Each structure stands twice: as structure tokens, then as C-alpha cells.
XYZ file of C-alpha atoms in Angstrom:
418
model
C 156.190 124.619 40.357
C 155.415 128.312 40.672
C 156.051 130.346 43.836
C 155.066 133.864 44.851
C 157.138 135.754 47.409
C 155.544 138.670 49.236
C 157.859 141.202 50.833
C 158.025 144.864 51.871
C 159.336 147.899 49.998
C 162.641 148.155 51.869
C 163.595 144.539 51.146
C 162.490 144.550 47.512
C 165.944 144.868 45.951
C 167.504 142.192 48.153
C 164.648 139.762 47.553
C 164.633 140.304 43.794
C 168.418 139.816 43.681
C 168.074 136.623 45.709
C 165.584 135.013 43.291
C 166.829 136.414 39.972
C 168.060 132.995 38.848
C 164.751 131.250 39.487
C 162.267 131.765 36.646
C 159.520 129.997 38.588
C 159.619 132.522 41.432
C 157.781 135.855 41.294
C 158.037 138.724 43.763
C 155.189 140.928 44.907
C 155.968 144.060 46.914
C 153.244 144.800 49.436
C 152.114 148.320 50.203
C 154.168 148.429 53.370
C 157.751 149.512 54.105
C 158.923 146.702 56.383
C 157.945 143.098 55.667
C 157.985 142.315 59.380
C 154.921 144.550 59.777
C 152.814 142.328 57.535
C 149.868 140.643 59.254
C 147.601 137.855 57.976
C 144.919 140.432 57.204
C 147.341 142.612 55.225
C 148.616 139.576 53.303
C 145.046 138.572 52.486
C 144.424 142.103 51.253
C 147.486 141.931 48.974
C 146.434 138.551 47.602
C 142.959 139.833 46.773
C 144.491 142.826 44.980
C 146.535 140.443 42.835
C 143.490 138.283 42.134
C 141.605 141.353 40.913
C 144.582 142.231 38.728
C 144.933 138.730 37.228
C 141.200 138.019 37.057
C 141.643 134.614 38.653
C 142.371 132.983 41.986
C 146.002 133.063 43.068
C 145.819 129.347 43.885
C 145.287 128.721 40.181
C 148.566 130.492 39.338
C 150.936 129.611 42.198
C 151.555 126.506 44.256
C 152.089 128.550 47.402
C 153.101 131.915 48.817
C 156.229 132.633 50.868
C 156.323 135.720 53.081
C 159.717 137.143 54.039
C 160.687 139.047 57.151
C 160.309 138.736 60.881
C 156.546 138.126 60.964
C 155.135 137.261 64.387
C 151.713 135.988 63.401
C 150.518 132.521 62.408
C 149.714 132.672 58.693
C 147.179 129.831 58.734
C 144.344 132.354 58.343
C 145.647 133.337 54.887
C 144.956 129.893 53.402
C 141.623 129.654 55.193
C 140.380 132.839 53.527
C 142.114 132.726 50.128
C 142.552 129.023 49.465
C 146.290 129.313 48.685
C 148.925 127.893 51.013
C 150.982 130.621 52.677
C 154.163 129.946 54.640
C 156.897 131.821 56.429
C 160.089 132.083 54.401
C 163.528 132.931 55.778
C 164.031 136.116 57.722
C 167.102 137.039 55.699
C 166.752 137.505 51.946
C 170.218 136.018 51.408
C 168.925 132.635 52.604
C 166.000 132.453 50.157
C 168.018 130.666 47.418
C 169.050 127.962 49.877
C 165.413 127.503 50.862
C 164.262 127.292 47.246
C 166.943 124.747 46.367
C 166.115 122.594 49.383
C 162.329 122.690 49.490
C 162.290 118.900 49.411
C 164.191 118.843 52.698
C 162.169 121.513 54.506
C 158.704 121.303 56.038
C 157.279 124.777 55.439
C 155.262 126.229 58.305
C 152.716 128.973 58.935
C 154.237 129.481 62.405
C 157.961 128.838 62.225
C 160.592 130.454 60.020
C 162.405 128.123 57.666
C 165.787 129.235 59.047
C 166.151 126.608 61.765
C 165.689 123.775 59.294
C 168.228 125.384 56.969
C 170.994 125.882 59.509
C 172.733 122.576 58.881
C 172.360 122.957 55.112
C 173.804 126.488 55.237
C 176.682 125.312 57.425
C 177.432 122.380 55.113
C 177.566 124.697 52.101
C 179.924 127.004 53.935
C 182.206 124.113 54.889
C 182.279 123.027 51.238
C 183.163 126.561 50.164
C 186.037 126.683 52.653
C 187.220 123.221 51.620
C 187.337 124.327 48.000
C 189.397 127.369 48.970
C 191.861 125.102 50.809
C 192.571 123.309 47.541
C 194.036 126.439 45.945
C 197.734 126.659 45.186
C 199.973 129.040 47.110
C 199.874 132.605 45.857
C 202.282 135.525 46.077
C 203.385 135.937 49.692
C 201.804 132.664 50.855
C 203.945 130.072 52.616
C 203.632 126.501 53.765
C 204.231 125.747 57.446
C 204.617 122.013 57.620
C 201.777 120.824 55.376
C 199.608 123.848 56.190
C 199.073 126.621 53.647
C 199.226 130.066 55.218
C 198.348 133.281 53.420
C 195.667 135.624 52.186
C 193.937 133.030 49.985
C 193.179 130.831 52.978
C 191.302 131.201 56.273
C 193.244 132.695 59.163
C 195.007 129.830 60.934
C 194.568 129.242 64.662
C 197.749 128.572 66.616
C 197.063 127.277 70.115
C 199.776 127.758 72.709
C 200.257 125.177 75.440
C 201.678 127.272 78.259
C 204.668 125.934 80.237
C 204.814 122.701 78.260
C 208.010 121.467 80.027
C 206.197 121.531 83.372
C 203.428 119.237 82.184
C 203.539 115.501 82.752
C 203.365 113.379 79.616
C 199.684 112.555 80.111
C 198.810 116.198 80.802
C 200.584 117.348 77.654
C 198.913 114.671 75.553
C 195.472 115.613 76.862
C 196.102 119.305 76.217
C 197.227 118.682 72.634
C 194.226 116.457 71.922
C 191.876 119.044 73.423
C 193.363 121.791 71.232
C 193.087 119.632 68.128
C 189.476 118.746 68.894
C 188.805 122.460 69.411
C 189.994 123.149 65.875
C 193.599 124.281 66.290
C 195.453 124.341 62.962
C 198.850 124.369 64.685
C 200.127 123.435 68.130
C 202.558 125.750 69.922
C 204.723 124.365 72.707
C 205.292 127.254 75.087
C 208.479 127.092 77.109
C 209.167 128.676 80.516
C 210.595 132.192 80.807
C 214.070 132.451 82.344
C 214.517 128.680 82.352
C 216.419 126.453 79.946
C 214.615 123.251 78.963
C 216.548 122.575 75.762
C 217.408 119.070 76.964
C 213.707 118.303 77.440
C 212.571 119.517 74.031
C 213.153 116.223 72.238
C 210.711 114.496 74.600
C 208.120 117.263 74.345
C 208.240 117.516 70.571
C 208.036 113.721 70.206
C 204.853 113.635 72.296
C 203.293 116.224 70.008
C 204.508 114.502 66.834
C 203.131 111.152 67.978
C 199.664 112.718 68.322
C 199.377 114.901 65.234
C 200.885 115.670 61.855
C 199.711 119.270 62.095
C 202.448 121.923 62.361
C 204.312 122.126 65.661
C 205.994 125.295 66.868
C 208.190 126.071 69.868
C 207.693 129.367 71.663
C 210.686 130.806 73.535
C 213.249 133.584 73.499
C 215.914 131.290 74.922
C 218.440 130.919 72.101
C 219.573 127.449 73.205
C 215.981 126.216 73.159
C 215.371 127.776 69.734
C 218.495 126.131 68.285
C 217.447 122.780 69.707
C 213.926 123.216 68.276
C 215.406 123.942 64.849
C 217.622 120.858 65.097
C 214.508 118.821 65.928
C 212.970 120.122 62.696
C 209.852 121.657 64.197
C 207.697 123.523 61.703
C 207.992 127.014 63.194
C 209.877 128.852 65.924
C 208.699 131.746 68.050
C 210.469 134.099 68.262
C 213.356 135.624 66.370
C 214.318 139.229 67.107
C 217.243 141.612 66.849
C 218.947 139.996 69.825
C 219.125 136.413 68.579
C 218.812 136.577 64.800
C 222.564 136.341 64.113
C 222.946 133.255 66.326
C 219.918 131.534 64.753
C 220.706 132.288 61.112
C 223.233 129.458 60.589
C 220.623 126.935 61.722
C 217.561 128.432 60.051
C 219.092 128.902 56.613
C 219.617 125.165 56.191
C 216.075 124.298 57.265
C 212.496 124.551 55.974
C 211.322 126.071 59.244
C 209.235 129.238 59.418
C 210.424 131.934 61.803
C 208.107 134.320 63.627
C 209.967 137.619 63.820
C 209.458 140.375 66.403
C 210.405 144.071 66.193
C 212.236 143.808 69.525
C 215.772 143.234 70.706
C 215.367 141.679 74.123
C 219.121 141.202 74.427
C 219.421 144.945 75.036
C 215.851 145.300 76.389
C 214.679 147.239 73.340
C 210.902 147.298 72.757
C 209.646 149.819 70.166
C 206.880 152.075 71.490
C 205.658 153.887 68.390
C 203.973 152.693 65.228
C 206.851 153.894 63.072
C 209.500 152.241 65.266
C 207.602 148.951 65.342
C 207.434 148.786 61.559
C 211.028 149.908 60.962
C 212.511 147.577 63.561
C 210.479 144.627 62.292
C 211.614 145.301 58.727
C 215.232 145.429 59.885
C 214.990 142.126 61.780
C 213.231 140.387 58.894
C 215.677 141.581 56.244
C 218.469 139.249 57.338
C 216.201 136.211 57.174
C 214.801 137.070 53.765
C 218.327 137.407 52.394
C 218.741 133.685 53.099
C 215.271 132.761 51.742
C 214.046 131.772 55.184
C 210.271 131.576 55.577
C 209.133 134.500 57.688
C 205.993 135.318 59.657
C 205.875 138.923 60.838
C 204.689 139.700 64.367
C 204.466 143.456 65.032
C 203.136 142.453 68.491
C 199.497 143.089 69.315
C 199.553 145.028 72.581
C 197.101 144.752 75.504
C 194.360 147.352 75.866
C 195.534 150.504 77.691
C 199.116 149.259 77.532
C 201.854 151.677 78.518
C 204.041 152.716 75.610
C 202.477 151.460 72.388
C 198.823 150.754 73.140
C 196.365 148.339 71.556
C 195.051 150.695 68.885
C 198.528 151.814 67.857
C 199.700 148.212 67.635
C 196.775 147.353 65.346
C 197.745 150.291 63.125
C 201.341 149.044 63.108
C 200.119 145.633 61.923
C 198.096 147.285 59.195
C 200.947 149.546 58.084
C 203.360 146.631 57.889
C 200.864 144.544 55.944
C 200.295 147.336 53.428
C 204.018 147.402 52.645
C 204.909 143.696 52.650
C 203.536 140.443 51.257
C 204.566 138.466 54.321
C 202.222 136.353 56.486
C 201.079 138.332 59.509
C 200.977 136.991 63.065
C 198.215 138.314 65.340
C 198.707 137.600 69.055
C 195.104 137.683 70.228
C 195.967 136.139 73.583
C 197.920 139.298 74.442
C 194.564 141.071 74.619
C 192.018 138.442 75.664
C 194.068 137.086 78.554
C 194.511 140.613 79.962
C 190.894 141.689 79.655
C 188.287 140.634 82.249
C 185.582 139.810 79.737
C 184.194 136.469 78.596
C 186.314 135.512 75.645
C 183.902 134.700 72.828
C 182.947 138.300 72.012
C 186.525 139.496 72.428
C 187.877 136.724 70.215
C 185.275 137.349 67.521
C 185.982 141.079 67.460
C 189.755 140.609 67.414
C 189.462 138.030 64.631
C 187.383 140.542 62.668
C 190.023 143.230 63.192
C 192.696 140.728 62.201
C 190.812 139.882 59.030
C 190.510 143.541 58.043
C 194.216 144.251 58.527
C 195.359 141.078 56.765
C 196.304 138.753 59.643
C 197.050 135.150 58.733
C 197.758 133.467 62.076
C 195.590 133.951 65.173
C 197.588 133.042 68.269
C 196.170 132.301 71.702
C 196.656 130.185 74.802
C 193.806 129.196 77.082
C 195.675 130.134 80.228
C 192.846 131.684 82.249
C 189.353 130.393 82.938
C 187.707 133.328 81.184
C 189.541 132.327 78.001
C 188.531 128.683 78.041
C 187.295 127.575 74.598
C 189.302 130.354 72.886
C 190.699 127.929 70.307
C 187.216 126.844 69.271
C 185.948 130.424 69.275
C 188.774 131.654 67.066
C 188.330 128.746 64.675
C 184.654 129.652 64.218
C 185.487 133.357 63.941
C 188.121 132.579 61.323
C 185.556 130.753 59.193
C 183.050 133.571 59.605
C 185.534 136.220 58.565
C 186.893 134.196 55.645
C 183.424 133.757 54.182
C 182.464 137.353 54.928
C 185.571 138.682 53.206
C 185.320 136.296 50.274
C 181.652 137.114 49.646
C 182.012 140.809 50.492
C 179.160 140.540 52.986
C 178.647 141.341 56.645
C 179.719 138.588 59.100
C 176.183 137.406 59.824
C 173.958 134.530 58.727
C 176.954 132.674 57.287
C 176.273 129.296 58.852
C 178.665 129.940 61.747
C 178.212 132.165 64.787
C 179.466 132.784 68.304
C 176.106 133.666 69.813
C 175.835 131.947 73.187
C 173.237 133.760 75.230
C 171.491 136.367 73.080
C 170.371 134.306 70.116
C 168.677 136.447 67.484
C 166.393 133.534 66.683
C 164.560 134.338 69.900
C 164.198 138.086 69.485
C 160.911 139.452 70.735
C 160.993 142.903 69.192
C 161.225 144.254 65.670
C 163.930 146.692 64.676
């Protein structure tokens, strides 16, 4: 088999890089800057130029021609006038290798791009790449929460919080856990109720969760009695330890294999740091005691809501980044603190926050689905986590990776050329 790809000047390097491992594929650069501007008549003109150069018909050299770019026209006319089959390739050069390797599974068309037929193949390859990454051993700074590996070598983990778990009836709690798991949650967080003590009810709640899943279970509270009870029940992680309760929790944590999410606060004396420097220093101080006893730690500098008084969103992101630059400790990123307090549909917010989290080194993406606008947040963050893992691993932009969060403005249906 021999294939000719026709493209424009601007895409030449990307196309040549994409096919460099395929000796049976040649590239011809048309006398046009943008491949999307190619028309059937211009393609015919290019083919005739090549035929003059080679002194023979192109159909006698190649099996068919692929044309890259966002071409709007039906290319049927090209074969009618030149005799060689001419089809639309993929719009993105990065997808050409997948097309070439799966030509037996794709029905090439003069009208439709090959992308739609490749979507499932691309997604499957991405899933395989992520699965392979999951098989890696723990690296420096990585930890295991339950059976789950958490750290920089793995995708960001999604922790779904079930708000006010003690208030839910058994059936309601079961349904919520199952829904989170089906949405892709890597861990289930049982959120307690502020200013109430449900320590006596924790055994029942944790058992319900354990009966449904073997994925990590965490308990989310600042009530010391509830935290101690959660540790005694051998949950996989507790949220949260801070300067006000660390001394009381240490005797229980140091004899366990439980991970502790640590805050820079001291709610016992109502201390909440309001500057980047104070956040980092206070978090380091609170973590130090736990590390001295080899307790597994997850650092939570606290992602603040947008336009928050005191330390705002941007400053809190910088605090996360500054802490991560100094310490090889898994980083907690409380996305729900932003999405739940922002009147915007969640998928774009979650994707952007996951991208920010990826850039600053976050390892756990935390969210509830408390409000209607944040419904499906678990699923959205799971997809965003995969996108960002692949993007970071491949050193590419987070696009055309086999996963997306495009709901209403699908680029497959664009009507204009950029």
C-alpha cells in the first residue's frame, strides 16, 4: 500500500512528524498556507503538477490520497477528474497515525472526516495508556490510600463527598454511594454535620459504604470525637486534621495506616490564615507533627472561593503551588469550594479547575454535588482528570485526547474556519 497526504504549508511540520514512522506514506505540501482552504479544484491542480513531475498518473503510484484539514467540500470530483481516490483525513495531524493504523476499521469518505469513526479507537487507546500508568509502583512522595495509589505518577483522584451523610436514610445513602461510583469516583467521602456529634452513628454509616465498595472511604468532619471514632473504625482517610485537634488525634493515627488530610487552620482558636505565606507556614507546622510519627499525610492549603474575603481564590492557588514546590506530599484540591459558590454550569468550571490543579501538582480533586448546578461534577472531574493526565504525560494541549467535556458547542459541528 502507498498513500499520499496533501496538506498546507502551515501544517507541514506536524503532518510530516505524524507520518515519519510510515515508509509507505508520502507528504505533498500544496501551494497554500492553510489546508482548510483547499478545494477540489485546487487539489486537482496539485495532483496534475505531481503527475507532470513524475511523468505518470498518480493512480499508478499511490492507492489513494488523503487530504488533511477542515475542508468543507465533497472531494468526489477529484477522483472523477484524476482517476485516483481522494478522501478526507483527520482534521488534526496528531490523529493521522491512528487513522493509518486502523484503515481496516474505517470507511474513508469524500464528505465526512475520519475523526468520528476514530473516536472510540482513540478513547480505547487512551484508556489503555492510563491503565498502564496505574500499574506503576509508588514513587517518591506517593502514598497508598486503602488500595488506591495517590501521587504524581498517577491521574488526579476524584473524591466525592456525600453531604450530611448521618441525615440520610440507609437506602438514600446506598443510592448516593452507587451513583458516585458509577460516575467515576475513586474515593467516597462521608460528610458529617457541622456542630453536631454523630460519632455513635458512624459505625452504621461506614458499614453501609464498606458493604457497597472496596474503594477508599473517608470521613469528613472537624468534630474530634467523630474523627477518633472514624480512626477506630479503620477508615482509609480522615478529613480534617488541623492545629486545634492534631495533638488529640496523634495517639490514634500513629498506630493506624490511615491517611490524614491536614489544614493550615486552628479552628479551636478560630485561626484561619489569610496570606499565602501564612497558609504555607501554618500547614507545614501542622503537618510536621504527623510526619514525625510516619503518618500518611495529604496537604490541603484550602482552595478558596472566588472573590473570597481574606485570602482569595488566586492567592490560594498560589499557596497550593508554593507548598507543592517545597514538599513531596500529596496535594488536596477542594474544587467544590469554588464550583458550589459560583453560579455557572459546572462542567467548564470543573474542567478549568482540574487543569489548574494539574499544573500546580494536585493529586486529589474533592467535590460534593450539593447544588443542582453542580450535578454530574464527579463524572466531569473524572473525565477532566483523564484529559489532564494524558495532556501532561504527552506534553500536549488538552484537546483531541479521546476525552472531552464539550456538551453544547461541539467543534465537530463548526461552520467557520479559523
